PDB file of C-alpha atoms and ligand atoms in Angstrom:
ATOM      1  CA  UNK Q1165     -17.908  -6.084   0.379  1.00 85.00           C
ATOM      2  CA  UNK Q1166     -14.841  -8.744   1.142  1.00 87.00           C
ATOM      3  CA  UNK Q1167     -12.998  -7.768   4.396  1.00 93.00           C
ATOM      4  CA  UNK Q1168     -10.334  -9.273   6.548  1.00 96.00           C
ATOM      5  CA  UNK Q1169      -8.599  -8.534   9.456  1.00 97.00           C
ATOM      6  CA  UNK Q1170      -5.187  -9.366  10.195  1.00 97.00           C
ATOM      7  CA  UNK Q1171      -3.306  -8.975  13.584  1.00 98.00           C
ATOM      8  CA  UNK Q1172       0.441  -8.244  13.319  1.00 98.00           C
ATOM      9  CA  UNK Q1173       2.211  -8.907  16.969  1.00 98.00           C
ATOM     10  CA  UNK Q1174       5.769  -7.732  15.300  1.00 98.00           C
ATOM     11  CA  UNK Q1175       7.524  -5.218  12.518  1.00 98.00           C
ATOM     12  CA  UNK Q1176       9.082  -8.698  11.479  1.00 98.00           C
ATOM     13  CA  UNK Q1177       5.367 -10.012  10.751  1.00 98.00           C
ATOM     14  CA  UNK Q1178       3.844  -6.799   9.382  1.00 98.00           C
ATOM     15  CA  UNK Q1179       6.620  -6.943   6.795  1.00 98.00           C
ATOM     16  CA  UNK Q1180       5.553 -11.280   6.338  1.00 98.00           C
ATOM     17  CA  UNK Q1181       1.702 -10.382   5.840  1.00 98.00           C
ATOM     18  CA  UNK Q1182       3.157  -7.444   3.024  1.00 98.00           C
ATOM     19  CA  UNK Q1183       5.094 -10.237   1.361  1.00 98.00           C
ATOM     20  CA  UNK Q1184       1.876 -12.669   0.900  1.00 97.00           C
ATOM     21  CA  UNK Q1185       0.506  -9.632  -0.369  1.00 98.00           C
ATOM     22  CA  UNK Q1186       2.877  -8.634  -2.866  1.00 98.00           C
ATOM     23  CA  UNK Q1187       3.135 -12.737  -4.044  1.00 97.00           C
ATOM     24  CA  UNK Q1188      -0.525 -12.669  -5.291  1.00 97.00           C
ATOM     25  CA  UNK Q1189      -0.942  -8.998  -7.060  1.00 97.00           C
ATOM     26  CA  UNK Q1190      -1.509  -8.744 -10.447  1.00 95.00           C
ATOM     27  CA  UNK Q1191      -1.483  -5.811 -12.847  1.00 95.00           C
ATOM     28  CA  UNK Q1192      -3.338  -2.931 -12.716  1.00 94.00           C
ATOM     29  CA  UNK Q1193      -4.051  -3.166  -8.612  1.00 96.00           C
ATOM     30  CA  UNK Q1194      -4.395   0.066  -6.652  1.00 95.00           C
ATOM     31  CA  UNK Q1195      -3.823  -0.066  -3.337  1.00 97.00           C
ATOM     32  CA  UNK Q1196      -4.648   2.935  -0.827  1.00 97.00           C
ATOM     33  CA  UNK Q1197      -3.105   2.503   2.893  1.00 98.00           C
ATOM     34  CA  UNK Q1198      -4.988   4.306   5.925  1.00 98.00           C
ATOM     35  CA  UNK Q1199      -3.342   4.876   9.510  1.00 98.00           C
ATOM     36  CA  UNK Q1200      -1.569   7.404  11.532  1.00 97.00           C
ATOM     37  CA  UNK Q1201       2.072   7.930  11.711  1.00 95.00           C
ATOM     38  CA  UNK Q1202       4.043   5.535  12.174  1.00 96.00           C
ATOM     39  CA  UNK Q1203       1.303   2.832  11.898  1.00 98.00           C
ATOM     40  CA  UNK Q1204       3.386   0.261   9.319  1.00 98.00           C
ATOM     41  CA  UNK Q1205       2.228   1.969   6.311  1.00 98.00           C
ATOM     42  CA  UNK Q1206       6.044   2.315   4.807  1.00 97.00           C
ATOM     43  CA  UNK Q1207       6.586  -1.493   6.264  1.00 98.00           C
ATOM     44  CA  UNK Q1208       3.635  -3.140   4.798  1.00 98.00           C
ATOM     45  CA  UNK Q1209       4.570  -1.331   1.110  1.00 98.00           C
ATOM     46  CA  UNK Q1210       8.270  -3.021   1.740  1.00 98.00           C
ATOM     47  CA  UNK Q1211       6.951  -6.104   2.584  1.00 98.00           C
ATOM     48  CA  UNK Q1212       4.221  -6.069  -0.690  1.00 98.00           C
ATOM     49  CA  UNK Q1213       7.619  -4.533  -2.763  1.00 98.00           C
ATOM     50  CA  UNK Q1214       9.325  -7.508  -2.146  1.00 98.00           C
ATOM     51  CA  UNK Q1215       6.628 -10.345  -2.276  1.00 98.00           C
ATOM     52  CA  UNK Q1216       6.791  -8.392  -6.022  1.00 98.00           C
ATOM     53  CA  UNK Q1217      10.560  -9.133  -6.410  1.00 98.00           C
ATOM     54  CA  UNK Q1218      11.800  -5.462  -5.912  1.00 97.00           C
ATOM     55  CA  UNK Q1219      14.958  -5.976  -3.896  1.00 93.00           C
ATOM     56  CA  UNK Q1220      14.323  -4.381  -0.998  1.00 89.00           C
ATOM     57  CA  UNK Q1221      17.386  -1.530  -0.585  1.00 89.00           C
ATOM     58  CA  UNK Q1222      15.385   0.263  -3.166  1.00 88.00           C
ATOM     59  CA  UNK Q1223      12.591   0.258  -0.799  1.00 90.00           C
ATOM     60  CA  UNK Q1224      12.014   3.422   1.154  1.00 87.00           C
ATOM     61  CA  UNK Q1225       9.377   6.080   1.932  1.00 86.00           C
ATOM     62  CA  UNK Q1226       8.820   8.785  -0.474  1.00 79.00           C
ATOM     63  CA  UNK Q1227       7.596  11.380   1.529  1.00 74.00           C
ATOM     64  CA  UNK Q1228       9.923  14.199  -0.401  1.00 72.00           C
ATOM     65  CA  UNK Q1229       9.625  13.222  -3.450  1.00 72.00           C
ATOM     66  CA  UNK Q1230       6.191  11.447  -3.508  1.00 83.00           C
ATOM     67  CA  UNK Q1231       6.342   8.757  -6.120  1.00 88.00           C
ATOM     68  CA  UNK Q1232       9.358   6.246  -6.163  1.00 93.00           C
ATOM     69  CA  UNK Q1233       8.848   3.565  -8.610  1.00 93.00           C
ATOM     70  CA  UNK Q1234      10.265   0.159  -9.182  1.00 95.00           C
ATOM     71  CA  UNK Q1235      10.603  -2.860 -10.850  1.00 95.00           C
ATOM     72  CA  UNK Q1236      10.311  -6.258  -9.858  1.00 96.00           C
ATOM     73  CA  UNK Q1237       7.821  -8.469 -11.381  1.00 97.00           C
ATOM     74  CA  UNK Q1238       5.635  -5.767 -12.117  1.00 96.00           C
ATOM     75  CA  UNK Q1239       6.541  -1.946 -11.863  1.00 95.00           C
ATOM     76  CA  UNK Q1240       5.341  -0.518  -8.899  1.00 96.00           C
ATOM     77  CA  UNK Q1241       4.566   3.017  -7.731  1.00 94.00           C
ATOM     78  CA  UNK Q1242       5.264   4.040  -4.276  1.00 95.00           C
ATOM     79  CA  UNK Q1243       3.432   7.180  -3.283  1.00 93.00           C
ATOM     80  CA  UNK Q1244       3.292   9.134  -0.204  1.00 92.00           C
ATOM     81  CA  UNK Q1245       0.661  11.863  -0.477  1.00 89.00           C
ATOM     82  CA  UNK Q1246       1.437  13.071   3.423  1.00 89.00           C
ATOM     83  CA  UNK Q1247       2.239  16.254   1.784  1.00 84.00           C
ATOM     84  CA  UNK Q1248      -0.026  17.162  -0.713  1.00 83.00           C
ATOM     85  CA  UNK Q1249      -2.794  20.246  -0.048  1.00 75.00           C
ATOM     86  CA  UNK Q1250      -5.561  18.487  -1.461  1.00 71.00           C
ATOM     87  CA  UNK Q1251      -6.891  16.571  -4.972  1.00 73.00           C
ATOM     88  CA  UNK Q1252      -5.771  19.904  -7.060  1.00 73.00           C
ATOM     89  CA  UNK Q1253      -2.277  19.538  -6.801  1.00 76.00           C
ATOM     90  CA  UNK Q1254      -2.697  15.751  -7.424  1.00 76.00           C
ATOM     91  CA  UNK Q1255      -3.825  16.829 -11.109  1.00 74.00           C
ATOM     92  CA  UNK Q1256      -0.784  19.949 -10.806  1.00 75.00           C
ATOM     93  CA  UNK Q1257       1.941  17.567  -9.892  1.00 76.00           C
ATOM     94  CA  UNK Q1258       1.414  15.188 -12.856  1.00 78.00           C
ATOM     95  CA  UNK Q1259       0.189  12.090  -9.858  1.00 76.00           C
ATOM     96  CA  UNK Q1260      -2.534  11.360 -12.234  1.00 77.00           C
ATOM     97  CA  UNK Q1261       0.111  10.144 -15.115  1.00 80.00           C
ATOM     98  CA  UNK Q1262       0.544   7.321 -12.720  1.00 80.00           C
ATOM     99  CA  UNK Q1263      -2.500   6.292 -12.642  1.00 79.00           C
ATOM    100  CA  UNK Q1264      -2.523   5.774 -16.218  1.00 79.00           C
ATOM    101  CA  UNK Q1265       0.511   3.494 -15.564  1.00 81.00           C
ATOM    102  CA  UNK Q1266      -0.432   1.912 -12.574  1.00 81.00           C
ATOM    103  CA  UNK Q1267      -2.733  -0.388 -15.395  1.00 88.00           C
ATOM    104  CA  UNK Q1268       0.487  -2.041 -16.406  1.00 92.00           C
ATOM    105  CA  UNK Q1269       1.983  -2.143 -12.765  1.00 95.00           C
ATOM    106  CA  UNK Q1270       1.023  -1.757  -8.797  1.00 96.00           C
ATOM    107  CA  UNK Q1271       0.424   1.575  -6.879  1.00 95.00           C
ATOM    108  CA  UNK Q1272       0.507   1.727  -3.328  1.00 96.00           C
ATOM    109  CA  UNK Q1273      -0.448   4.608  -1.918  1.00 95.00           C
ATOM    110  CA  UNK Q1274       0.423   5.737   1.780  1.00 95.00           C
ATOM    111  CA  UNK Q1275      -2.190   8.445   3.216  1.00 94.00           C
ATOM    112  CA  UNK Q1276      -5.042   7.574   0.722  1.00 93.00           C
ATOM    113  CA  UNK Q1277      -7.639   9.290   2.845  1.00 92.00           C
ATOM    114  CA  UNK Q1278      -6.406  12.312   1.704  1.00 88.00           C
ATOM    115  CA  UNK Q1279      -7.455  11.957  -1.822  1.00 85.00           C
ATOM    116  CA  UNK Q1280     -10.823  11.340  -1.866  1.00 84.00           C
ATOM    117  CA  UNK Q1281     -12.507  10.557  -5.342  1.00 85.00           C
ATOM    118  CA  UNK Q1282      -8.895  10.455  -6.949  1.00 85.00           C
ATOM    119  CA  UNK Q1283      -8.177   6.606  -6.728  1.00 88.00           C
ATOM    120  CA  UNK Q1284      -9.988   4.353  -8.637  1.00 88.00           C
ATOM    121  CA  UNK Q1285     -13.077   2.869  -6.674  1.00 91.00           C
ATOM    122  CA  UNK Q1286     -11.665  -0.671  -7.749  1.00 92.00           C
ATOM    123  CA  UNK Q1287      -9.117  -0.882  -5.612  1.00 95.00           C
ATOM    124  CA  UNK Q1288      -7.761  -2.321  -2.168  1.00 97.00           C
ATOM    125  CA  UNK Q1289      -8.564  -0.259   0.576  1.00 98.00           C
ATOM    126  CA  UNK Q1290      -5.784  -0.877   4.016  1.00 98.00           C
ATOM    127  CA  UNK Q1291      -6.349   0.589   7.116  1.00 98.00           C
ATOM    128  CA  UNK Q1292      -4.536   0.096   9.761  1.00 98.00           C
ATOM    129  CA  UNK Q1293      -4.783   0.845  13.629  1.00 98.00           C
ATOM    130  CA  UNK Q1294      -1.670   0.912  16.144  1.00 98.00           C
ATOM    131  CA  UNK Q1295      -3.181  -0.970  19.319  1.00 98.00           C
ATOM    132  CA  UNK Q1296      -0.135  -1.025  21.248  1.00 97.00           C
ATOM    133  CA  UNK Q1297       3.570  -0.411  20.430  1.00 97.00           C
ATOM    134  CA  UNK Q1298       4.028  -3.304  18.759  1.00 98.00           C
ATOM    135  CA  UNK Q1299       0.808  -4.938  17.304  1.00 98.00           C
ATOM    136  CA  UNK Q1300      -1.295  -3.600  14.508  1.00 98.00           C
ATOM    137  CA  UNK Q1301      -4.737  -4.072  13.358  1.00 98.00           C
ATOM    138  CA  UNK Q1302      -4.599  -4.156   9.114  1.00 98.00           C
ATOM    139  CA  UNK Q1303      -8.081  -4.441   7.612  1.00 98.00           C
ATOM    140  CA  UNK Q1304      -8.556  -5.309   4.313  1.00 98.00           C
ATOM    141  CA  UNK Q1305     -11.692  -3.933   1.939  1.00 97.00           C
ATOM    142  CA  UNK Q1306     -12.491  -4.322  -1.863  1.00 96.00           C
ATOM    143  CA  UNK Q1307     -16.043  -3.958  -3.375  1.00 90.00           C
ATOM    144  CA  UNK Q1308     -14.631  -5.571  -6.664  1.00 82.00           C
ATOM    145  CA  UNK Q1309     -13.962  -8.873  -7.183  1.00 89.00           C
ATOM    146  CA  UNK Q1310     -10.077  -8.192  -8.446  1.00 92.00           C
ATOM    147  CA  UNK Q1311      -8.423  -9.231  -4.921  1.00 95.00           C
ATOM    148  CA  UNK Q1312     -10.064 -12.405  -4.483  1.00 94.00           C
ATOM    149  CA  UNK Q1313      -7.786 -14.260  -4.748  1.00 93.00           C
ATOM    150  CA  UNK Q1314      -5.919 -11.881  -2.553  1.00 95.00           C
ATOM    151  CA  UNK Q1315      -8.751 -12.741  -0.002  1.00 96.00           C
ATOM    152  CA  UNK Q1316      -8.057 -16.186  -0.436  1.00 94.00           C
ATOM    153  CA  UNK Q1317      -4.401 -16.088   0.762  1.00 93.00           C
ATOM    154  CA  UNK Q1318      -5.477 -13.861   3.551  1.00 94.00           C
ATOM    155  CA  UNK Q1319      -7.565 -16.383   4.940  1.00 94.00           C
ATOM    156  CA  UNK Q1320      -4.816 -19.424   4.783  1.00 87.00           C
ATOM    157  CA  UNK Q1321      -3.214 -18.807   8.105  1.00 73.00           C
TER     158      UNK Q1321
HETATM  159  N1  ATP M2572       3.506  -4.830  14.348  1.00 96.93           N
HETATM  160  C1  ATP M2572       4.143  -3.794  13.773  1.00 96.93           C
HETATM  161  N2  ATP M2572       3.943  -3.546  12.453  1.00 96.93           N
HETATM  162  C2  ATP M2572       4.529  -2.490  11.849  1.00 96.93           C
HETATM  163  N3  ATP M2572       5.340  -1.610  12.466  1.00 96.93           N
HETATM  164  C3  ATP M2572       5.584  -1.807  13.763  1.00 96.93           C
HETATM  165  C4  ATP M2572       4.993  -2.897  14.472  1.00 96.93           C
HETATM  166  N4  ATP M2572       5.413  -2.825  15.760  1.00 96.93           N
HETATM  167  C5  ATP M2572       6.213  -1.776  15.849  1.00 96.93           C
HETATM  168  N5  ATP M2572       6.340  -1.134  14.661  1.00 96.93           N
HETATM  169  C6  ATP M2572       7.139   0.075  14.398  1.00 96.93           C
HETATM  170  O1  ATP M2572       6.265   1.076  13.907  1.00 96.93           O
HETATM  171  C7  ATP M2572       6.943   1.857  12.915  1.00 96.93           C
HETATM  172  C8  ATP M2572       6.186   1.794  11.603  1.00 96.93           C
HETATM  173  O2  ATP M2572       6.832   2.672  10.718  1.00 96.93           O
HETATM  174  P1  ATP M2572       6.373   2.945   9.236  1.00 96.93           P
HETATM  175  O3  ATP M2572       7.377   3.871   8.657  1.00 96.93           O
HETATM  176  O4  ATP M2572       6.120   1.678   8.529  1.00 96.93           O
HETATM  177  O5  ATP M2572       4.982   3.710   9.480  1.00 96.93           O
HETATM  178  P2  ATP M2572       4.177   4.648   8.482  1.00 96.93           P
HETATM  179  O6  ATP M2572       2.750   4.359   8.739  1.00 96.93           O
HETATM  180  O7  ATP M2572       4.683   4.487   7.099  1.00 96.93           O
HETATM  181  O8  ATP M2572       4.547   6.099   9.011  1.00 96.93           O
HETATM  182  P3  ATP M2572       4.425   7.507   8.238  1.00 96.93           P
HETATM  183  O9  ATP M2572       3.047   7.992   8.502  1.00 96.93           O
HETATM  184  O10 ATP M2572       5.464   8.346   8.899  1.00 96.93           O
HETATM  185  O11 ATP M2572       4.689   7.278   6.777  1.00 96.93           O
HETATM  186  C9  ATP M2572       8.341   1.293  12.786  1.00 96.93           C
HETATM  187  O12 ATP M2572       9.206   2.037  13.619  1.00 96.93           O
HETATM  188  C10 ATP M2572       8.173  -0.124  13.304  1.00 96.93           C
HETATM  189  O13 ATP M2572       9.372  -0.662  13.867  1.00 96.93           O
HETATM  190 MG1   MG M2573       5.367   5.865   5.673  1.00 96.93          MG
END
């Protein structure tokens, strides 16, 4: 399984590494994000929003209302599933009518962990780890091959 890890010294560079993210996605990716509060979940997403083209004062964490979506080059879906009981009231609260979507667009999901089995298994998995106040270990996983080239940017410094 392809895996990188990236070291982020700054808020400034977490939101650079979303960017180079967001510049190489293609329809149809699913990305789930892993880390505790306040880790850089929200400020990866706004970096990978605007590497998309979404201008980024639409940008912000939708912990109330759980899915914000988007446009820039692709629709995206911006869910925060912080809140959510468990996988039941992912099916009760319509979430999986974006999945169907997410095929023509991006999802990024914030707290991922806590819907296991719900996302699809072909998808970019981000987990990140806060190792002091300001620098952040993100590492990347996919077992498909549909972030390659994904991988590929990772790895030009
Ligand atoms: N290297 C860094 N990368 C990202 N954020 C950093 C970094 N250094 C410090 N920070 C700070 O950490 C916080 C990250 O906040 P952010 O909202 O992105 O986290 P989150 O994981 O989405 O939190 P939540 O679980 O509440 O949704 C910000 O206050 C940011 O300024
Ligand atoms: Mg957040």
């Amino acid at each position: 399984m392809p895996t990188r890890d990236i070291m982020t010294a700054s808020p400034a560079a977490t939101q650079a590494l979303g960017r180079r993210v967001g510049s190489v996605l293609r329809a149809g990716s699913v990305i789930g994000l892993t880390g505790e509060l306040g880790s850089g979940k929200t400020l990866l997403t706004r970096g990978i929003c605007e590497g998309l083209g979404v201008p980024l004062r639409q940008v912000n964490s939708p912990t109330f209302v759980l899915v914000n979506e988007y446009r820039g080059r692709l629709p995206v879906f911006h869910l925060d599933v912080y809140r959510l009981g468990g996988t039941a009231d992912v099916v009760e609260l319509g979430i999986t009518d974006y999945f169907q979507r997410a095929g023509e667009g991006v999802m990024v999901v914030e707290w991922a962990e806590k819907l296991p089995g719900v996302l699809p298994e072909d998808r970019l998995d981000v987990s990140i780890e806060r190792l002091s106040a300001r620098k952040r270990r993100f590492s990347f996983s996919s077992a498909g091959p549909r972030f390659a080239e994904l991988f590929k940017e990772l790895d030009n410094a």
